[in-house]
mmCIF file of C-alpha atoms in Angstrom:
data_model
loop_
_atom_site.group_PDB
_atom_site.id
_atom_site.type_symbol
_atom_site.label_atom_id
_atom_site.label_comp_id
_atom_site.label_asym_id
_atom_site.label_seq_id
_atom_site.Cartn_x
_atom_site.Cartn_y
_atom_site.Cartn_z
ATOM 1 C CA UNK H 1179 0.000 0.000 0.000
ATOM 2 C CA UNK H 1180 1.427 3.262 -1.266
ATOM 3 C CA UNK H 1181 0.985 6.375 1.082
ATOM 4 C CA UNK H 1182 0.075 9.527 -0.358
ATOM 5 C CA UNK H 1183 -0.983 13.072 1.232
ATOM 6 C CA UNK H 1184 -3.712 15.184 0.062
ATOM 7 C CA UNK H 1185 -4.378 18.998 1.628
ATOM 8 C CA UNK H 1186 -7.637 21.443 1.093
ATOM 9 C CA UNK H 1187 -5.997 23.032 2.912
ATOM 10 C CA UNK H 1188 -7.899 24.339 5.612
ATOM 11 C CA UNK H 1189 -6.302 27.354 8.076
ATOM 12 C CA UNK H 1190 -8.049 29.360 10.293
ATOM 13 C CA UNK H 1191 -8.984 32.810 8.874
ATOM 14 C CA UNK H 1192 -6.813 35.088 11.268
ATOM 15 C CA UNK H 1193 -3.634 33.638 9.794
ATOM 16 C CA UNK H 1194 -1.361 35.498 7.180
ATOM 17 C CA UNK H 1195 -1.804 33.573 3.680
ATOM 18 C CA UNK H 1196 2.072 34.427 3.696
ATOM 19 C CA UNK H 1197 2.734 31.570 6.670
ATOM 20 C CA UNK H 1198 0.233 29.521 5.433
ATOM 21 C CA UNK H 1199 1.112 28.889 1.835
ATOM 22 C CA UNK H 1200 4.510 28.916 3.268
ATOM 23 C CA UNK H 1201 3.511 26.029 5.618
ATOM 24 C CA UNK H 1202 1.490 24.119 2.909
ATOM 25 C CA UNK H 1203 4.715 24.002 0.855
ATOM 26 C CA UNK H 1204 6.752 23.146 3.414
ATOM 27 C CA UNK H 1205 4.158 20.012 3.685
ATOM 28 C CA UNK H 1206 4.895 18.900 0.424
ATOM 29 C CA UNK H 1207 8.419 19.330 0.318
ATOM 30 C CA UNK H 1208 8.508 17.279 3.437
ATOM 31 C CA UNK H 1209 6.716 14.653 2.258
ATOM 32 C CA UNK H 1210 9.102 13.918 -0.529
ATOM 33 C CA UNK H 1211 12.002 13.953 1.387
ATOM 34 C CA UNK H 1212 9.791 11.154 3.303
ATOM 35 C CA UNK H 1213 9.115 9.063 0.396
ATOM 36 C CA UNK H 1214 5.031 10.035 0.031
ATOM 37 C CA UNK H 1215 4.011 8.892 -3.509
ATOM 38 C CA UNK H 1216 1.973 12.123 -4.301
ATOM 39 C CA UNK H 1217 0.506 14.966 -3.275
ATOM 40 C CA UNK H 1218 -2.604 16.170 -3.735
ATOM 41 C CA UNK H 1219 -4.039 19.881 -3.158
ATOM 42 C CA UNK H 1220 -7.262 21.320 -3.429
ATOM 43 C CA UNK H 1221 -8.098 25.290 -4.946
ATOM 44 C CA UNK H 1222 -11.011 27.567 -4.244
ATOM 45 C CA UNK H 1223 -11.279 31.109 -5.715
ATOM 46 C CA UNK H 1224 -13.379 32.117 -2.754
ATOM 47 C CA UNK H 1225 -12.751 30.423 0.803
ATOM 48 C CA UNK H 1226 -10.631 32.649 3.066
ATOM 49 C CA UNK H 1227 -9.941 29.389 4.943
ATOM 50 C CA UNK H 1228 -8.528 27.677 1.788
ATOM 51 C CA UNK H 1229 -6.107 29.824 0.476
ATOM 52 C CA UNK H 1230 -4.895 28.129 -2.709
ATOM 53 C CA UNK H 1231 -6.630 29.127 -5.626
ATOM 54 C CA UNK H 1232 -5.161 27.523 -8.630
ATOM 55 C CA UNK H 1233 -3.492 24.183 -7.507
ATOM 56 C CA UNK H 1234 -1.747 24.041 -10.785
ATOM 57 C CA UNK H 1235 -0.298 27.734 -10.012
ATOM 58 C CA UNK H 1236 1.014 26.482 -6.237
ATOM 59 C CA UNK H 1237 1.890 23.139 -7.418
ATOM 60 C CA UNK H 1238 4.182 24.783 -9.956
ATOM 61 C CA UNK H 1239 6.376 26.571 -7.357
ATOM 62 C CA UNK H 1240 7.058 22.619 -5.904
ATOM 63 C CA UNK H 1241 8.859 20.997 -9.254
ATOM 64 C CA UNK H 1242 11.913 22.502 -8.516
ATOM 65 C CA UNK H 1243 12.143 21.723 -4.638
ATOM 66 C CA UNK H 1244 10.817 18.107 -4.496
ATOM 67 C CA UNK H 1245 12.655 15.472 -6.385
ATOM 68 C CA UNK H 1246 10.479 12.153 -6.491
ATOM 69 C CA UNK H 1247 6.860 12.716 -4.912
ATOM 70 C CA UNK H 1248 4.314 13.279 -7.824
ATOM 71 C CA UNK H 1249 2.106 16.466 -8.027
ATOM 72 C CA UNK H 1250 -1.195 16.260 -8.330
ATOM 73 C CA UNK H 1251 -4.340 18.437 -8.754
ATOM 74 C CA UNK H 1252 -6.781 18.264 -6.023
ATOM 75 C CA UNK H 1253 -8.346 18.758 -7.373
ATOM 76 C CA UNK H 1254 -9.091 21.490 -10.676
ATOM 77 C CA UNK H 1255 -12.336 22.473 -10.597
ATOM 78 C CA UNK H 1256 -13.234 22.210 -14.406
ATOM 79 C CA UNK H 1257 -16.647 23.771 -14.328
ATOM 80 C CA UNK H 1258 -14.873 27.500 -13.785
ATOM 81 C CA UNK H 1259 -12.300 27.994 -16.993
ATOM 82 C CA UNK H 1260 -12.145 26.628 -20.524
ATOM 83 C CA UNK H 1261 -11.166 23.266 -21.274
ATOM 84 C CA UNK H 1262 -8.573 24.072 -23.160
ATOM 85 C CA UNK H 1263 -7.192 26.213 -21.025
ATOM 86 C CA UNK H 1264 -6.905 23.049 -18.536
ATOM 87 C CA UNK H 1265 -6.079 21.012 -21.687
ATOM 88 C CA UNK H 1266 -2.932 23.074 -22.673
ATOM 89 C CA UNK H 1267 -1.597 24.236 -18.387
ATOM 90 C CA UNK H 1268 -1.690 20.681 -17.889
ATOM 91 C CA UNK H 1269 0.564 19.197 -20.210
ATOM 92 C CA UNK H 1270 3.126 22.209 -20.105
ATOM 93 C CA UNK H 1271 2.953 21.214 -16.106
ATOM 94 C CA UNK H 1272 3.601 18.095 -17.316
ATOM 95 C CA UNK H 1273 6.378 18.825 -19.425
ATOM 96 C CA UNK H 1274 8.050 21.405 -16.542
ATOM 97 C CA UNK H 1275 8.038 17.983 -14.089
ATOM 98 C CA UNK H 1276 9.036 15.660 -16.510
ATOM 99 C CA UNK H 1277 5.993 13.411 -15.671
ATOM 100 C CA UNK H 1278 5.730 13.682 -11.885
ATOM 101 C CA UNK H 1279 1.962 15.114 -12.317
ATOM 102 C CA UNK H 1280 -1.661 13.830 -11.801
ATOM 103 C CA UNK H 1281 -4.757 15.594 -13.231
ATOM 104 C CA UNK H 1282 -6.959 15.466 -10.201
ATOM 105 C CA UNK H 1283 -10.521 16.863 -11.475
ATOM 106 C CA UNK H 1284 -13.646 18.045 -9.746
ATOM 107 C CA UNK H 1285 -16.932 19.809 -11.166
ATOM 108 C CA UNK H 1286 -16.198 22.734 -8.542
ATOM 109 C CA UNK H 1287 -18.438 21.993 -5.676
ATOM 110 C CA UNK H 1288 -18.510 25.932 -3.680
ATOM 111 C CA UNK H 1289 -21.133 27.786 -4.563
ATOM 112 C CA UNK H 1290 -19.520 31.067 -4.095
ATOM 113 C CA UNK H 1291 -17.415 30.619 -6.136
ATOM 114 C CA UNK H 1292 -19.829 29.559 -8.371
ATOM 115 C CA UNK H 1293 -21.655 32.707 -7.681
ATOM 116 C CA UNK H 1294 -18.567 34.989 -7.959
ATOM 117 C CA UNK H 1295 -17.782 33.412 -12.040
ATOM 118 C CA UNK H 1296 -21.660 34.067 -12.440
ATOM 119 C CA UNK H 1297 -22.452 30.044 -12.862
ATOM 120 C CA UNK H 1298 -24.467 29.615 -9.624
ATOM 121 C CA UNK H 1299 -27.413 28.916 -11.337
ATOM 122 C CA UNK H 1300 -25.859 25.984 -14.171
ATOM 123 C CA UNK H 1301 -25.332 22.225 -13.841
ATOM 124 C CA UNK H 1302 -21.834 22.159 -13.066
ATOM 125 C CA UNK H 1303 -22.041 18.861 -13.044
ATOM 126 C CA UNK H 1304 -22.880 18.768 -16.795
ATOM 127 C CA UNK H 1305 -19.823 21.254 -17.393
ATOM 128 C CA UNK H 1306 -17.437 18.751 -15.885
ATOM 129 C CA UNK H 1307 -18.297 16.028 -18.019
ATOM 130 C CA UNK H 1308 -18.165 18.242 -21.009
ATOM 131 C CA UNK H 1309 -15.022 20.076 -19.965
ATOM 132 C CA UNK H 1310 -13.013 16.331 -19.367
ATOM 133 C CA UNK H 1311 -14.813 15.303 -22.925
ATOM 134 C CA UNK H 1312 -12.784 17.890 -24.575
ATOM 135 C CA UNK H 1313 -9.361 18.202 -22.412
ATOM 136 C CA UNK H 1314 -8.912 14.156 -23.588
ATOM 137 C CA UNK H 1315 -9.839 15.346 -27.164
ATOM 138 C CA UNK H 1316 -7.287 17.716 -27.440
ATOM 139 C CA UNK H 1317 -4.812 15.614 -26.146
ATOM 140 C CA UNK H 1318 -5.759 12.660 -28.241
ATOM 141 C CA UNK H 1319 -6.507 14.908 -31.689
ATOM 142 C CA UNK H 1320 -3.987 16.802 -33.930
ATOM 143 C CA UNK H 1321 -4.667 20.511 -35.442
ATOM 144 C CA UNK H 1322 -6.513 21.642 -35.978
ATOM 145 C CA UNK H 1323 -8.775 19.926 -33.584
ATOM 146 C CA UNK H 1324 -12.425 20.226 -34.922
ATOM 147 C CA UNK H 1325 -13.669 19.817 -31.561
ATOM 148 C CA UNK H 1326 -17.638 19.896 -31.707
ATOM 149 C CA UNK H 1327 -19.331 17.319 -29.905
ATOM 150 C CA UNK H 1328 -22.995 16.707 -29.500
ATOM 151 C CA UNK H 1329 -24.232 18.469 -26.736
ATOM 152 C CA UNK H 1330 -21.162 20.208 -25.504
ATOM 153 C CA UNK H 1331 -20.941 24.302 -25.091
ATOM 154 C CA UNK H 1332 -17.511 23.946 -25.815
ATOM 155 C CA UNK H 1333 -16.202 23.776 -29.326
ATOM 156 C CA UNK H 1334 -12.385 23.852 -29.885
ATOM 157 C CA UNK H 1335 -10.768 24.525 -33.295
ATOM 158 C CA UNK H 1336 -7.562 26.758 -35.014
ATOM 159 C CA UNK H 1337 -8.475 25.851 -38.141
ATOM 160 C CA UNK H 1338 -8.482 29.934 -39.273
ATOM 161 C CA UNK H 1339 -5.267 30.428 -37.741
ATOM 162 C CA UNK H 1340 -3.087 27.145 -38.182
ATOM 163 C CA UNK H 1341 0.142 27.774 -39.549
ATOM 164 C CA UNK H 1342 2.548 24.668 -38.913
ATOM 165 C CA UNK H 1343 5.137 26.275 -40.490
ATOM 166 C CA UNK H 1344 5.037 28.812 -37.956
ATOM 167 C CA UNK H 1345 3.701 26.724 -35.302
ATOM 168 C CA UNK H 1346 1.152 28.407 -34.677
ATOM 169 C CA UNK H 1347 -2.928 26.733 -33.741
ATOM 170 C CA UNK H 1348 -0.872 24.322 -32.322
ATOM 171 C CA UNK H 1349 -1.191 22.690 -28.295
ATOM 172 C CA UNK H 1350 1.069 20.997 -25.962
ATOM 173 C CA UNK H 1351 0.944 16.978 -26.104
ATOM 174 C CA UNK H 1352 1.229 15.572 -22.191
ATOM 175 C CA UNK H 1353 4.999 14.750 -21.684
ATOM 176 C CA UNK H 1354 3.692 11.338 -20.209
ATOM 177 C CA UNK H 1355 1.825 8.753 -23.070
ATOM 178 C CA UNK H 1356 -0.923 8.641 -23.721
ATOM 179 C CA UNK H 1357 -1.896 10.796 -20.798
ATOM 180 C CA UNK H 1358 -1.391 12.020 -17.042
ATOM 181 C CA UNK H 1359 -3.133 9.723 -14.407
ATOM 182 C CA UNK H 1360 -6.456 11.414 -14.057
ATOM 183 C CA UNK H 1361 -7.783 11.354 -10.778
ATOM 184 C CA UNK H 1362 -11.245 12.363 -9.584
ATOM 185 C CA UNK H 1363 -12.039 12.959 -5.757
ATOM 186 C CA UNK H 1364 -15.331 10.974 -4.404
ATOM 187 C CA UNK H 1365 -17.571 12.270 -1.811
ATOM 188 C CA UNK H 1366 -21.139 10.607 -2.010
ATOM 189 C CA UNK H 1367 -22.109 7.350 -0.829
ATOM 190 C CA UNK H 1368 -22.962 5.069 -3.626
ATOM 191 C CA UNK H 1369 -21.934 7.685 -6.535
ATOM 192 C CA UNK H 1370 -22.416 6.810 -9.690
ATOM 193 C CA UNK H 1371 -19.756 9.118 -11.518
ATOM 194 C CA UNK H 1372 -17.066 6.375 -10.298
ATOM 195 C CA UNK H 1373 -18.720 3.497 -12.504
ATOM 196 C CA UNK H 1374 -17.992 6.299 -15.001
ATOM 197 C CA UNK H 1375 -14.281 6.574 -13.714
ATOM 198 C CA UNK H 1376 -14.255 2.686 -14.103
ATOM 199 C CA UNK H 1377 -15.347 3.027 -17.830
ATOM 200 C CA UNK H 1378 -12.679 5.376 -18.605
ATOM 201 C CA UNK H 1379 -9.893 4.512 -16.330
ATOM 202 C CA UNK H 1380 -9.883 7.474 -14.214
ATOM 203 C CA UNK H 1381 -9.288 6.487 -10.714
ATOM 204 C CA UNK H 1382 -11.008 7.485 -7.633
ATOM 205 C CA UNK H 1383 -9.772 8.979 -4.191
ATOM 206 C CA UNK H 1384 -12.181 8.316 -1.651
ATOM 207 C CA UNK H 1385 -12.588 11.485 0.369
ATOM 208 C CA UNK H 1386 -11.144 11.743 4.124
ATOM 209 C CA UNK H 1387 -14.786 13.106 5.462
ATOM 210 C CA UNK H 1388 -16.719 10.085 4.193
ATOM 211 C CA UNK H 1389 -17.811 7.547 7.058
ATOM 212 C CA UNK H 1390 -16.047 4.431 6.726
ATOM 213 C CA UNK H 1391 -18.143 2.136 6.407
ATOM 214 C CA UNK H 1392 -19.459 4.081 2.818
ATOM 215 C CA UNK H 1393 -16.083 3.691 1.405
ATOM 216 C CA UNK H 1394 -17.076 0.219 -0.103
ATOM 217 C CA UNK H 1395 -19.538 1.338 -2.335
ATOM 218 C CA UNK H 1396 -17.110 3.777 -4.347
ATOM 219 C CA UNK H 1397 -15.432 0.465 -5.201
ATOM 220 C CA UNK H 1398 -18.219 -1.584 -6.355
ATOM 221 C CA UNK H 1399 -19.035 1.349 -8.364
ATOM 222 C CA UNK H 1400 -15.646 1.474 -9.853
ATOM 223 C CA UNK H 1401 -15.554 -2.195 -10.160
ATOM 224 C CA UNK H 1402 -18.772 -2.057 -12.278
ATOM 225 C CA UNK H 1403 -17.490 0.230 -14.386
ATOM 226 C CA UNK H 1404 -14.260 -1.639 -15.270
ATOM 227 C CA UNK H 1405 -16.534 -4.906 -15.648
ATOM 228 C CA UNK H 1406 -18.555 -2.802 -18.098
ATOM 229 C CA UNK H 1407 -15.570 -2.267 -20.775
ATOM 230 C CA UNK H 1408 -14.117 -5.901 -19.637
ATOM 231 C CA UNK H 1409 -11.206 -4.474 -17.696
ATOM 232 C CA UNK H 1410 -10.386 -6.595 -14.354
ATOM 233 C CA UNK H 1411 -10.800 -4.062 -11.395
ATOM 234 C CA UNK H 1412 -7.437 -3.636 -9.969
ATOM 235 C CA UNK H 1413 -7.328 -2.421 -6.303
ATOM 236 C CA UNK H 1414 -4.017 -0.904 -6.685
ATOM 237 C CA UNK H 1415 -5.784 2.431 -8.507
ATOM 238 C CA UNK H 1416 -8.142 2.920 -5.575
ATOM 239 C CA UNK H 1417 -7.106 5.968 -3.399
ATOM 240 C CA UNK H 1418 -8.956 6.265 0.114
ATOM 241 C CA UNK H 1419 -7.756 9.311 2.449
ATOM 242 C CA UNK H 1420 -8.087 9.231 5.587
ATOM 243 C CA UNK H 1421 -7.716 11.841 8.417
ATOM 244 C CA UNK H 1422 -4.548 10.536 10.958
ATOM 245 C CA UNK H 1423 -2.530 12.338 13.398
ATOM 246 C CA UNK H 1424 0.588 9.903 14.972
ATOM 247 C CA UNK H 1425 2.287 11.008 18.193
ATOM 248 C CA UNK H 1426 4.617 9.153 20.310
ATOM 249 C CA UNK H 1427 2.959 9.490 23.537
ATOM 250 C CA UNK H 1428 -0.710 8.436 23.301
ATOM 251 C CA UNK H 1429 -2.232 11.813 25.363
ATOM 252 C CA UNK H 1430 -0.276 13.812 23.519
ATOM 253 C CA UNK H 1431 -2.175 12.006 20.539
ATOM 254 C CA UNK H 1432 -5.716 12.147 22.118
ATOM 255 C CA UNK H 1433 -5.446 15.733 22.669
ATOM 256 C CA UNK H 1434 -3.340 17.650 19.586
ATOM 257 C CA UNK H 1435 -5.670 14.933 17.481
ATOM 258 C CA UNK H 1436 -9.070 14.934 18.873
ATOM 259 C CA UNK H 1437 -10.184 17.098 22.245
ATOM 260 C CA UNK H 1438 -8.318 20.334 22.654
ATOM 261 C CA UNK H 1439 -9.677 23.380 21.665
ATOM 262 C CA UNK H 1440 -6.996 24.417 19.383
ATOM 263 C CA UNK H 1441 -6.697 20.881 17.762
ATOM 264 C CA UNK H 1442 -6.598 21.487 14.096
ATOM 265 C CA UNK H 1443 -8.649 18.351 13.674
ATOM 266 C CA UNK H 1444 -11.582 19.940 15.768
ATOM 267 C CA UNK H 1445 -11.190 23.082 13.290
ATOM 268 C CA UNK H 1446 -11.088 20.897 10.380
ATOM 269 C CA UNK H 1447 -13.802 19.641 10.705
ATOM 270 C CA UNK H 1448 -16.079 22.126 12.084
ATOM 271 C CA UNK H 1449 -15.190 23.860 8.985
ATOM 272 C CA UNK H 1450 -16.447 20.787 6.797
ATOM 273 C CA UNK H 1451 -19.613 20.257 8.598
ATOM 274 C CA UNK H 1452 -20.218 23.499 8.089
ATOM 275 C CA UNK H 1453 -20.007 24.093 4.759
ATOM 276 C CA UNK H 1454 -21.582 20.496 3.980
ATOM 277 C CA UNK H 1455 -24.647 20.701 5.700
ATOM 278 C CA UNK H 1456 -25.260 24.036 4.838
ATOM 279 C CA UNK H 1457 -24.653 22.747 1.094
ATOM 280 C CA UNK H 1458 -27.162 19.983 2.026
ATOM 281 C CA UNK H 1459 -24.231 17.641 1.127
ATOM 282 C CA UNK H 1460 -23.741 16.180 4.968
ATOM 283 C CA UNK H 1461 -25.033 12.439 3.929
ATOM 284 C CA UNK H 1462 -21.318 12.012 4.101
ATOM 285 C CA UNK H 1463 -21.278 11.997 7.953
ATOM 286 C CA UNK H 1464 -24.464 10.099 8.729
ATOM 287 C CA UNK H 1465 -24.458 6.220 9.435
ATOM 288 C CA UNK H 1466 -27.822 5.666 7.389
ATOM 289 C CA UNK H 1467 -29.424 7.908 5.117
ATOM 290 C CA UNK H 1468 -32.257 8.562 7.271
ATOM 291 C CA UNK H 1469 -30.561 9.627 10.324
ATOM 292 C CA UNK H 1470 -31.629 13.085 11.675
ATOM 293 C CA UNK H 1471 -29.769 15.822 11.444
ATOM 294 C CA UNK H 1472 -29.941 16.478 14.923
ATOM 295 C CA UNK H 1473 -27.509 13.120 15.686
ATOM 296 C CA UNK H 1474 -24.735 14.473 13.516
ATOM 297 C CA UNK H 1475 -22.645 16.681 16.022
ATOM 298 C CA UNK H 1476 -19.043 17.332 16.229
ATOM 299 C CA UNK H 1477 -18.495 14.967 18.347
ATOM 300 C CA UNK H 1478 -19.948 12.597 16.556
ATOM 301 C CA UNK H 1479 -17.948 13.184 13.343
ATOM 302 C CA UNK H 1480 -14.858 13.368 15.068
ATOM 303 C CA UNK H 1481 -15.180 9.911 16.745
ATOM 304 C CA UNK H 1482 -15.911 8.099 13.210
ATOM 305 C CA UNK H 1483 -13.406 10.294 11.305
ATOM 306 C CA UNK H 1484 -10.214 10.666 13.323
ATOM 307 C CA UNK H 1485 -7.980 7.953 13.564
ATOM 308 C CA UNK H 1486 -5.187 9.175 16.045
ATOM 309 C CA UNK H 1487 -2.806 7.139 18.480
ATOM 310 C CA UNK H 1488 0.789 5.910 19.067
ATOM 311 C CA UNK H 1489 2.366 3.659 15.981
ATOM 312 C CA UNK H 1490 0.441 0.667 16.832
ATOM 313 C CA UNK H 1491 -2.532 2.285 17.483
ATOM 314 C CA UNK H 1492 -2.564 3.799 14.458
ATOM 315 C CA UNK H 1493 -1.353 0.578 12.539
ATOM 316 C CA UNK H 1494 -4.335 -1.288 14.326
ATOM 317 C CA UNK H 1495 -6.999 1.221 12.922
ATOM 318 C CA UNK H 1496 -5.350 1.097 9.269
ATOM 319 C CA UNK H 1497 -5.939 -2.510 9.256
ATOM 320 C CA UNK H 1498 -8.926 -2.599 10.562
ATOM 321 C CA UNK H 1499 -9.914 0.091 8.000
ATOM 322 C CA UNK H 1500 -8.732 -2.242 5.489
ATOM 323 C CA UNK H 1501 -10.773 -5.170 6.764
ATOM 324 C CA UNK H 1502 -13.850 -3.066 6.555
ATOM 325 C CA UNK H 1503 -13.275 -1.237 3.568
ATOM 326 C CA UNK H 1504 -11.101 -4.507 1.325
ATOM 327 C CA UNK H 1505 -8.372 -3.882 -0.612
ATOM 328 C CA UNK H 1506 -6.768 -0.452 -2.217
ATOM 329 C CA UNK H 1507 -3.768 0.745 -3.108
ATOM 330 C CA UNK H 1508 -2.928 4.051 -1.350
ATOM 331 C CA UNK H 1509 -3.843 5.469 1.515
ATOM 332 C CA UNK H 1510 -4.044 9.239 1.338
ATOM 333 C CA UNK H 1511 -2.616 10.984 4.422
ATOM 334 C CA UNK H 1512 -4.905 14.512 5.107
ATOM 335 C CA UNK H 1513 -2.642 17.432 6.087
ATOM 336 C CA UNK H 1514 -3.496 20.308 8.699
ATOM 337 C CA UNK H 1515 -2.734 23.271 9.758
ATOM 338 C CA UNK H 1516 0.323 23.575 11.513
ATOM 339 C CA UNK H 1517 -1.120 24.484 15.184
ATOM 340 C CA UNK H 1518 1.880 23.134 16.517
ATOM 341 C CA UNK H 1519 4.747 22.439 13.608
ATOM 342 C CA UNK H 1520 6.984 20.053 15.459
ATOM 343 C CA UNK H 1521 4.040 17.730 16.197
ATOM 344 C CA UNK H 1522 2.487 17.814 12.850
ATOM 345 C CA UNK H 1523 6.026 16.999 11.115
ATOM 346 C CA UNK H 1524 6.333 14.370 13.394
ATOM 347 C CA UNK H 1525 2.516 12.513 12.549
ATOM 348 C CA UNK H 1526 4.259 12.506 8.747
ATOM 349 C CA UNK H 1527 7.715 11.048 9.863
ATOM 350 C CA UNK H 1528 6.213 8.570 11.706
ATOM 351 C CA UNK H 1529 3.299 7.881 9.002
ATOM 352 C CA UNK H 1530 6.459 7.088 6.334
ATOM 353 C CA UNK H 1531 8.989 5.754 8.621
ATOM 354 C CA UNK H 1532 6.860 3.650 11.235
ATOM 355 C CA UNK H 1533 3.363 2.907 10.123
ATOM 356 C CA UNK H 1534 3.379 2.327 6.788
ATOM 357 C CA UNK H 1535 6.364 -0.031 6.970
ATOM 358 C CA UNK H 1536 4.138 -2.100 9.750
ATOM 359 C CA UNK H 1537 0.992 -1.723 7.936
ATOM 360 C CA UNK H 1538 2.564 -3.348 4.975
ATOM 361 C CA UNK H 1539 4.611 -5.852 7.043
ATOM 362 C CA UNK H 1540 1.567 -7.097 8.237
ATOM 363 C CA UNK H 1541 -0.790 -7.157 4.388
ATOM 364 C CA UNK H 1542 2.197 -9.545 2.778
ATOM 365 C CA UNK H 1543 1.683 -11.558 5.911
ATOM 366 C CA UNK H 1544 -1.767 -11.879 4.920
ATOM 367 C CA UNK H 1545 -1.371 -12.241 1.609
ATOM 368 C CA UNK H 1546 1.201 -15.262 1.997
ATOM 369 C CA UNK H 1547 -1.345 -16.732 4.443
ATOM 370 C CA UNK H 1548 -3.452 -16.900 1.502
ATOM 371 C CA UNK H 1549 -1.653 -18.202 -1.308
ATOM 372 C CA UNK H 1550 0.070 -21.063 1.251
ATOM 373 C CA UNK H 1551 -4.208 -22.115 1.978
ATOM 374 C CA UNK H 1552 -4.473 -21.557 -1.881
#
């Protein structure tokens, strides 16, 4: 099992966006030196509490100072600029790391900033699908593109303009063949856009503030999708994040991770419950779908959501996870805000250098078990 990180990120609002951008590359940077696979961070034009908004831009200002970890969107919100703008930023990113990049994609889910581009009031849903529809196009067609398909606002041509001689009408390839991994972050239970991903061979990442025991269904769903096109499901293209803070002293962990006031878990998610419910998207913390509102307190979210502990703790409720959820090949470390730095770079050094290594100790273990009974 690969370990990956993914960040919103989510700071509180008195803080100077200097120090925090700052402190969210510092995250990355640290997590390649640690060996994380990837990193994955999230943009919003219009949240004071997440303050990147273009991940491309901030991801951008990481190829030079990381050396292994992939860079991924986390995702671009495709319903708020042109798909060829995406199309064409993509690949030169692409190009710039030499391949260390993941298209992470997202319809855009905020509605102010919905409201601020003046697209409150479309299916933004409908945009994304039509927006991905013509980024592969562009990659897959050559100039001058003829891009008109049924049904989709956006049509994509430089057929007045193309000059090869000159080079000009003429867009970026991907450095990596045929294409960038294209990743999509999943929130619902039961969503039927990741059959979709199956079909097409985008993979999912299971979001951190689902309830465990909905993560299952995103596989089926994927699972169906790759049985639809006759493509064995592989487990190894399933990301699920997860929210984990590691400590080496266990009230140290129960506190900076769970109870005390200034825990940036607490913040985290009072911030996400928040915003969900008041987007009438706060399914995503409830047990069964008709549980009342009333039961879904911060408490309550916190208890299902937080795994925190020593090593073995932590190891324990990764596993257990695991046995609940089945088989997938990353597990996607959420980063915080830095309430107190020396702690938080800690929970990732131990993630990379304790956890993980026991984790996967103990899944070949398994594994052997099996094919030995085989």
């Amino acid at each position: 099992m690969k370990l990956g990180i993914f960040m919103m990120p989510v700071h509180p609002l008195h803080r100077d966006p200097v120090e925090t951008l700052r402190e969210d590359r510092e995250t990355v940077i640290l997590a390649d030196q640690l060996g994380y696979h990837d990193a994955f961070i999230g943009e919003h034009l219009t949240d004071k509490a997440e303050n990147i908004t273009n991940s491309l831009l901030f991801l951008a200002t990481l190829i030079h100072s990381t050396k292994r970890i992939k860079l991924g969107t986390g995702t671009c919100n495709l319903s708020q600029q042109h798909p060829t703008l995406v199309a064409a930023q993509a690949a030169m990113f692409d190009h710039l790391s030499e391949g260390r990049f993941i298209l992470g994609v997202s319809p855009g889910a905020l509605p102010s900033d919905a409201e601020a581009i003046g697209i409150l009031d479309q299916d933004r849903n409908k945009m994304f699908a039509e927006s991905i529809d013509v980024i592969l196009a562009i990659w897959e067609r050559e100039p001058p593109y003829d891009i008109e398909l049924p049904g989709n606002r956006y049509k994509v041509t430089t057929r007045k303009n193309l000059d090869p001689a000159m080079g000009t009408g003429i867009m970026y390839k991907p450095y990596q063949k045929p294409r960038p991994e294209i990743v999509g972050t999943v929130v619902a239970p039961f969503s039927k856009g990741v059959v979709i991903m199956g079909e097409r061979d985008f993979h999912p990442l299971s979001a951190n503030f689902l309830l465990p025991q909905w993560l299952k269904t995103h596989w089926t769903n994927y699972a169906e999708g790759k049985t639809k096109v006759g493509i064995r499901p592989d487990p190894a293209e399933w990301r699920v994040a997860r929210t984990i803070f590691v400590a080496d002293d266990d009230k140290v962990a129960a506190s900076y991770g769970r109870h005390a006031a200034n825990s940036p878990y607490r913040f985290y998610y009072k911030q996400l419950q928040t915003k969900l419910t008041k987007a009438g998207r706060h399914a995503v913390f409830k047990e069964r779908m008709d549980q009342p509102d009333s039961e879904i307190t911060y408490d309550f979210v916190l208890d299902r959501l937080c795994m925190y502990g020593t090593m073995n703790k932590v190891v324990d409720q990764i596993l257990a996870l695991r046995e609940q959820t089945g088989d997938f090949g990353e597990l996607v470390y959420a980063g915080m805000d830095w309430v107190d730095p020396r702690l938080e770079k800690r929970s990732m050094q131990l993630m990379a250098e304790q956890v993980m290594p026991r984790v996967n100790a103990a899944i070949a273990k398994e594994q052997g078990g099996k094919r030995a009974t085989a």
